């Protein structure tokens, strides 16, 4: 059996500017599940943006809706909260996340349907995209068609509390099926336009930004020491944002991809949120380095493979791999 050579990403590129946290290996760890709850607590939810979070005041915040529409409009926060509210569970994932990092989290959100607002302003036939301008200078556009989807939301609550400043208070977009780049925070203007080149597209990233089928291994950590002769629970999350019909199964390999064992999906909700999986591994007794792989299969039949390590520019597709070590009890 040949040890696979694999390009390891140590740092991630532009749209994800955070380095993965390398946790130290330690002997005789209790088998944990990571992530350990379907919902990520707000304090643990990943945070990513081009600069510093912007603290906006709901009392003075105004959001214009402008451009190719019949009725220009300026909204206050109370106008948004007075609209019919919807609740939804959604996972966010960064396009620059080379699978094994922390840049994927899941929350329960509350907000309004973007289309309820757009219907009020009456887009003109020439309007093809909806441009979001944000208080930090970020801007991004989505096709009008996507904006009119029932699941496309402007969120103002996250896990039962007002949207935290870091996550876009007072209003952010939740754009189903799309990477974080298409989920702008601190929105101050919505413009209907014929075309728009967004912040990250100018820097070479995918203008479409559909989430790719992805699996991450939460336990073990890279470099962890696993006690031989015992049961260790390999665990993690898988997500396709509904783009391939949702997650069908997750498999784990501890023999360099020769054989795969089906993991148990132990927590799931909508295809627009991740599933959590675990697999109890009866760890051999001998001391040995080990590579652990996990891959997902979507309901469409799509299976992740080892090719495609580059996240840049469209998001990473390969399965996740962890280097660990079996040690004597
Ligand atoms: N205003 C604004 N919104 C933004 C960004 C930004 O830089 N500015 N970054 C995007 C990116 S790249 C990601 S991955 C998500 C992260 O959302 P979170 O910080 O709530 O997890 O925010 C998106 N929305
Ligand atoms: Mo991102």
Coordinates of C-alpha atoms and ligand atoms in Angstrom, one line a residue:
X1 CA 0.0 0.0 0.0
X2 CA 1.4 3.3 -1.1
X3 CA 1.3 6.3 1.0
X4 CA -0.4 9.0 -0.9
X5 CA 1.5 12.2 -1.5
X6 CA -0.9 15.1 -0.9
X7 CA -0.3 18.8 -1.2
X8 CA -1.1 20.2 2.2
X9 CA -2.4 23.7 2.5
X10 CA -0.9 25.6 5.4
X11 CA -2.4 28.9 4.7
X12 CA -5.4 29.9 2.8
X13 CA -5.9 32.4 0.1
X14 CA -7.5 35.8 -0.2
X15 CA -11.2 35.3 0.5
X16 CA -10.3 33.4 3.7
X17 CA -7.7 35.3 5.6
X18 CA -7.5 33.2 8.7
X19 CA -5.0 30.5 9.4
X20 CA -6.3 27.2 10.6
X21 CA -5.7 26.6 14.3
X22 CA -3.3 23.8 14.8
X23 CA -4.2 22.0 18.0
X24 CA -1.5 20.0 19.7
X25 CA -1.7 16.3 19.7
X26 CA -2.1 14.8 23.2
X27 CA -2.2 11.2 24.3
X28 CA -5.3 9.4 25.5
X29 CA -7.9 12.0 24.5
X30 CA -11.5 11.1 25.1
X31 CA -13.3 10.5 21.8
X32 CA -15.0 13.7 21.2
X33 CA -17.4 14.8 18.4
X34 CA -16.5 18.0 16.6
X35 CA -18.6 19.9 15.7
X36 CA -20.6 18.6 18.7
X37 CA -23.9 20.4 18.1
X38 CA -25.9 20.9 14.9
X39 CA -26.1 24.6 15.7
X40 CA -22.8 26.5 16.1
X41 CA -23.1 28.8 19.1
X42 CA -22.6 32.5 18.1
X43 CA -19.4 32.7 20.1
X44 CA -17.9 29.9 18.0
X45 CA -19.3 30.9 14.5
X46 CA -16.4 31.7 12.1
X47 CA -16.0 35.4 11.3
X48 CA -14.5 36.7 8.0
X49 CA -14.5 40.0 6.2
X50 CA -12.1 42.3 4.3
X51 CA -11.5 44.7 7.2
X52 CA -12.8 45.2 10.7
X53 CA -16.5 44.6 11.6
X54 CA -18.6 47.7 11.5
X55 CA -20.7 48.7 14.5
X56 CA -23.9 50.1 13.1
X57 CA -26.7 51.7 15.1
X58 CA -30.2 50.4 14.4
X59 CA -31.7 53.8 15.2
X60 CA -29.7 55.7 12.6
X61 CA -29.3 52.8 10.0
X62 CA -31.0 53.4 6.7
X63 CA -31.0 51.2 3.7
X64 CA -31.7 52.6 0.2
X65 CA -33.2 50.5 -2.6
X66 CA -32.1 52.1 -5.8
X67 CA -31.3 51.6 -9.5
X68 CA -33.4 50.0 -12.1
X69 CA -36.7 50.0 -10.2
X70 CA -40.1 51.8 -10.5
X71 CA -40.2 52.9 -6.8
X72 CA -37.0 54.1 -5.1
X73 CA -37.2 53.4 -1.4
X74 CA -35.4 54.1 1.9
X75 CA -36.0 51.8 4.8
X76 CA -35.4 52.0 8.5
X77 CA -34.8 48.9 10.7
X78 CA -38.4 49.0 12.1
X79 CA -39.7 48.7 8.5
X80 CA -37.8 45.4 8.1
X81 CA -38.9 44.0 11.5
X82 CA -42.5 45.0 10.7
X83 CA -42.6 42.7 7.6
X84 CA -43.6 39.0 7.7
X85 CA -40.7 37.1 9.4
X86 CA -39.3 33.7 8.4
X87 CA -37.0 31.4 10.3
X88 CA -34.4 29.1 8.7
X89 CA -31.4 27.0 9.6
X90 CA -28.4 27.8 7.3
X91 CA -24.8 26.9 7.1
X92 CA -22.3 29.4 5.9
X93 CA -19.0 28.4 4.3
X94 CA -16.1 30.5 3.0
X95 CA -15.1 30.0 -0.7
X96 CA -11.4 30.3 0.4
X97 CA -11.8 27.4 2.9
X98 CA -9.6 24.5 1.9
X99 CA -11.9 22.1 3.6
X100 CA -10.1 21.3 6.8
X101 CA -10.3 24.7 8.5
X102 CA -12.9 26.2 10.8
X103 CA -14.6 28.3 8.1
X104 CA -17.9 26.6 8.1
X105 CA -20.6 27.1 10.7
X106 CA -24.4 26.6 11.1
X107 CA -27.0 28.8 12.8
X108 CA -30.7 29.4 13.1
X109 CA -31.6 32.7 11.5
X110 CA -34.7 35.0 11.5
X111 CA -35.4 37.6 8.8
X112 CA -37.5 38.6 5.8
X113 CA -37.7 37.3 2.3
X114 CA -35.7 39.6 0.0
X115 CA -38.3 39.1 -2.7
X116 CA -41.0 40.7 -0.5
X117 CA -39.0 43.9 -0.6
X118 CA -38.1 43.6 -4.3
X119 CA -41.7 43.2 -5.2
X120 CA -42.5 46.5 -3.5
X121 CA -39.9 48.4 -5.5
X122 CA -40.9 46.8 -8.9
X123 CA -37.7 46.0 -10.8
X124 CA -37.6 47.2 -14.4
X125 CA -37.1 44.5 -17.2
X126 CA -33.5 45.7 -17.7
X127 CA -32.6 44.8 -14.1
X128 CA -30.5 41.6 -14.1
X129 CA -28.6 41.7 -10.8
X130 CA -29.1 42.9 -7.3
X131 CA -26.0 44.7 -5.9
X132 CA -25.4 44.9 -2.1
X133 CA -23.3 47.7 -0.8
X134 CA -22.0 47.4 2.7
X135 CA -20.8 49.7 5.4
X136 CA -17.2 48.3 5.3
X137 CA -16.9 49.1 1.5
X138 CA -17.6 45.5 0.5
X139 CA -20.0 45.0 -2.4
X140 CA -21.3 42.0 -4.2
X141 CA -24.1 41.2 -6.7
X142 CA -26.3 38.2 -7.2
X143 CA -28.6 37.4 -10.2
X144 CA -32.1 38.8 -9.8
X145 CA -33.4 35.3 -10.3
X146 CA -31.6 34.1 -7.2
X147 CA -32.7 37.2 -5.3
X148 CA -36.3 36.3 -6.0
X149 CA -36.0 32.7 -4.5
X150 CA -38.2 32.1 -1.6
X151 CA -35.2 31.0 0.5
X152 CA -33.2 34.2 -0.1
X153 CA -33.4 36.1 3.2
X154 CA -32.3 39.3 4.8
X155 CA -31.5 38.2 8.3
X156 CA -31.6 40.3 11.5
X157 CA -31.5 37.5 14.1
X158 CA -29.0 34.7 14.7
X159 CA -29.6 31.9 17.1
X160 CA -32.3 33.9 18.9
X161 CA -30.5 37.2 19.4
X162 CA -30.1 40.3 17.2
X163 CA -27.4 39.7 14.6
X164 CA -24.1 40.2 16.4
X165 CA -21.9 43.1 15.0
X166 CA -19.3 40.6 13.6
X167 CA -22.1 38.8 11.6
X168 CA -23.5 41.9 10.0
X169 CA -25.8 43.9 12.3
X170 CA -28.4 45.0 11.6
X171 CA -29.0 43.2 8.3
X172 CA -27.1 40.5 6.2
X173 CA -28.0 38.5 3.2
X174 CA -28.5 34.7 3.4
X175 CA -28.2 33.5 -0.2
X176 CA -28.9 29.7 -0.4
X177 CA -26.4 27.5 -2.2
X178 CA -23.7 30.2 -2.3
X179 CA -20.4 30.7 -0.5
X180 CA -19.9 33.4 2.1
X181 CA -18.8 35.9 -0.5
X182 CA -22.4 36.1 -1.7
X183 CA -23.8 36.6 1.9
X184 CA -23.0 40.3 2.5
X185 CA -23.1 41.8 6.0
X186 CA -23.8 45.4 7.2
X187 CA -25.9 46.1 4.1
X188 CA -26.7 49.8 3.6
X189 CA -27.8 49.8 -0.1
X190 CA -29.5 47.5 -2.5
X191 CA -29.2 48.4 -6.1
X192 CA -30.9 46.8 -9.1
X193 CA -28.5 46.9 -12.1
X194 CA -27.9 45.4 -15.5
X195 CA -24.5 44.0 -14.4
X196 CA -21.9 44.4 -11.6
X197 CA -18.4 43.3 -10.9
X198 CA -18.1 42.4 -7.2
X199 CA -15.3 43.0 -4.8
X200 CA -13.9 39.4 -4.9
X201 CA -14.5 38.9 -8.6
X202 CA -12.2 41.9 -9.3
X203 CA -9.6 39.9 -7.5
X204 CA -10.1 36.7 -9.5
X205 CA -12.7 34.8 -7.5
X206 CA -15.7 33.0 -8.9
X207 CA -18.7 35.4 -9.6
X208 CA -21.1 32.5 -9.2
X209 CA -19.7 31.0 -6.0
X210 CA -21.9 27.9 -5.8
X211 CA -21.0 25.8 -2.7
X212 CA -19.2 22.6 -3.7
X213 CA -19.7 19.2 -2.1
X214 CA -17.5 19.3 1.1
X215 CA -16.7 17.2 4.1
X216 CA -14.6 18.2 7.1
X217 CA -13.0 16.0 9.7
X218 CA -13.4 17.6 13.2
X219 CA -11.9 14.8 15.2
X220 CA -9.1 13.9 15.2
X221 CA -7.1 17.1 14.8
X222 CA -4.2 17.1 12.5
X223 CA -1.2 15.6 14.3
X224 CA -3.3 14.1 17.1
X225 CA -2.1 11.0 18.9
X226 CA -4.7 8.2 19.0
X227 CA -4.5 5.4 21.6
X228 CA -4.1 2.0 20.0
X229 CA -6.4 -0.9 20.9
X230 CA -9.4 1.3 21.7
X231 CA -12.4 2.8 20.0
X232 CA -11.9 6.3 18.7
X233 CA -14.8 8.3 17.2
X234 CA -13.8 10.0 14.0
X235 CA -16.3 12.8 13.3
X236 CA -17.1 15.9 11.3
X237 CA -19.6 17.7 9.1
X238 CA -20.6 17.5 5.4
X239 CA -22.4 20.1 3.3
X240 CA -23.5 20.7 -0.3
X241 CA -25.8 23.7 0.3
X242 CA -28.5 21.7 -1.5
X243 CA -26.6 22.1 -4.8
X244 CA -26.4 18.3 -5.4
X245 CA -29.6 17.2 -3.7
X246 CA -28.2 17.1 -0.1
X247 CA -25.8 14.7 1.6
X248 CA -26.5 11.0 1.1
X249 CA -23.6 9.5 2.9
X250 CA -20.2 10.1 4.4
X251 CA -17.4 7.5 4.4
X252 CA -14.1 7.3 6.2
X253 CA -10.9 5.6 5.2
X254 CA -7.9 4.8 7.4
X255 CA -6.0 2.8 4.7
X256 CA -5.1 5.5 2.2
X257 CA -8.4 5.3 0.4
X258 CA -8.3 1.5 -0.4
X259 CA -11.4 0.8 1.6
X260 CA -14.1 3.1 3.0
X261 CA -16.4 2.7 6.0
X262 CA -19.8 4.4 6.1
X263 CA -20.2 6.9 8.9
X264 CA -23.4 7.5 10.8
X265 CA -25.1 10.8 10.1
X266 CA -26.3 11.7 13.6
X267 CA -27.6 15.2 13.2
X268 CA -29.3 16.8 10.2
X269 CA -32.0 19.3 9.3
X270 CA -32.5 21.0 5.9
X271 CA -30.1 20.4 2.9
X272 CA -29.3 24.1 3.3
X273 CA -27.5 23.2 6.5
X274 CA -24.6 20.8 7.2
X275 CA -25.0 17.2 8.4
X276 CA -22.9 15.9 11.3
X277 CA -21.4 12.4 11.0
X278 CA -19.3 10.0 13.2
X279 CA -17.6 6.7 12.8
X280 CA -16.3 4.5 15.6
X281 CA -12.9 3.2 14.7
X282 CA -11.5 0.2 16.4
X283 CA -7.9 1.4 16.4
X284 CA -5.2 -1.2 15.8
X285 CA -2.7 -1.8 18.6
X286 CA 0.6 -1.1 16.7
X287 CA 2.2 2.3 16.8
X288 CA 2.0 3.8 13.4
X289 CA 1.4 7.0 11.5
X290 CA -2.1 7.1 10.0
X291 CA -3.9 9.2 7.4
X292 CA -7.7 9.6 7.9
X293 CA -9.8 10.6 4.9
X294 CA -13.5 11.5 4.8
X295 CA -15.6 11.9 1.7
X296 CA -19.3 12.7 1.1
X297 CA -21.7 11.3 -1.6
X298 CA -24.5 13.6 -2.6
X299 CA -28.1 12.5 -3.5
X300 CA -27.3 13.4 -7.1
X301 CA -24.6 10.6 -7.1
X302 CA -21.7 13.0 -7.0
X303 CA -18.8 11.7 -4.8
X304 CA -15.8 13.7 -3.6
X305 CA -12.4 12.5 -4.8
X306 CA -8.9 13.4 -3.9
X307 CA -8.3 15.7 -6.9
X308 CA -8.9 19.5 -6.8
X309 CA -7.1 20.8 -3.8
X310 CA -7.1 24.4 -4.9
X311 CA -9.8 26.5 -3.3
X312 CA -8.8 29.4 -5.5
X313 CA -10.9 30.5 -7.5
X314 CA -14.1 28.5 -7.2
X315 CA -14.0 26.7 -3.9
X316 CA -12.3 23.4 -2.9
X317 CA -13.8 20.0 -3.9
X318 CA -11.5 17.2 -2.7
X319 CA -12.0 15.0 0.4
X320 CA -10.4 16.0 3.6
X321 CA -7.3 14.3 5.0
X322 CA -5.9 14.3 8.5
X323 CA -2.4 13.0 9.5
X324 CA -2.6 11.4 12.9
X325 CA -0.5 8.9 14.9
X326 CA -1.5 5.6 16.7
X327 CA 0.4 5.4 20.0
X328 CA 0.6 2.6 22.6
X329 CA -1.8 2.8 25.5
Ligands
LIG1 N1 -19.8 43.4 4.3 C1 -19.1 42.3 4.1 N2 -19.8 41.2 4.1 C2 -19.2 40.0 3.9 C3 -17.8 40.0 3.8 C4 -17.1 41.2 3.9 O1 -15.8 41.3 3.8 N3 -17.8 42.3 4.1 N4 -17.1 38.7 3.6 C5 -17.9 37.6 3.1 C6 -17.2 36.4 3.3 S1 -15.9 36.1 2.3 C7 -17.7 35.4 4.2 S2 -16.9 33.9 4.2 C8 -18.8 35.6 5.1 C9 -18.5 35.3 6.5 O2 -19.6 35.5 7.3 P1 -19.5 35.4 8.9 O3 -18.4 36.3 9.3 O4 -20.8 35.8 9.4 O5 -19.2 34.0 9.2 O6 -19.2 37.0 5.1 C10 -19.3 37.5 3.8 N5 -19.9 38.8 3.9
LIG2 MO1 -15.4 33.9 2.5

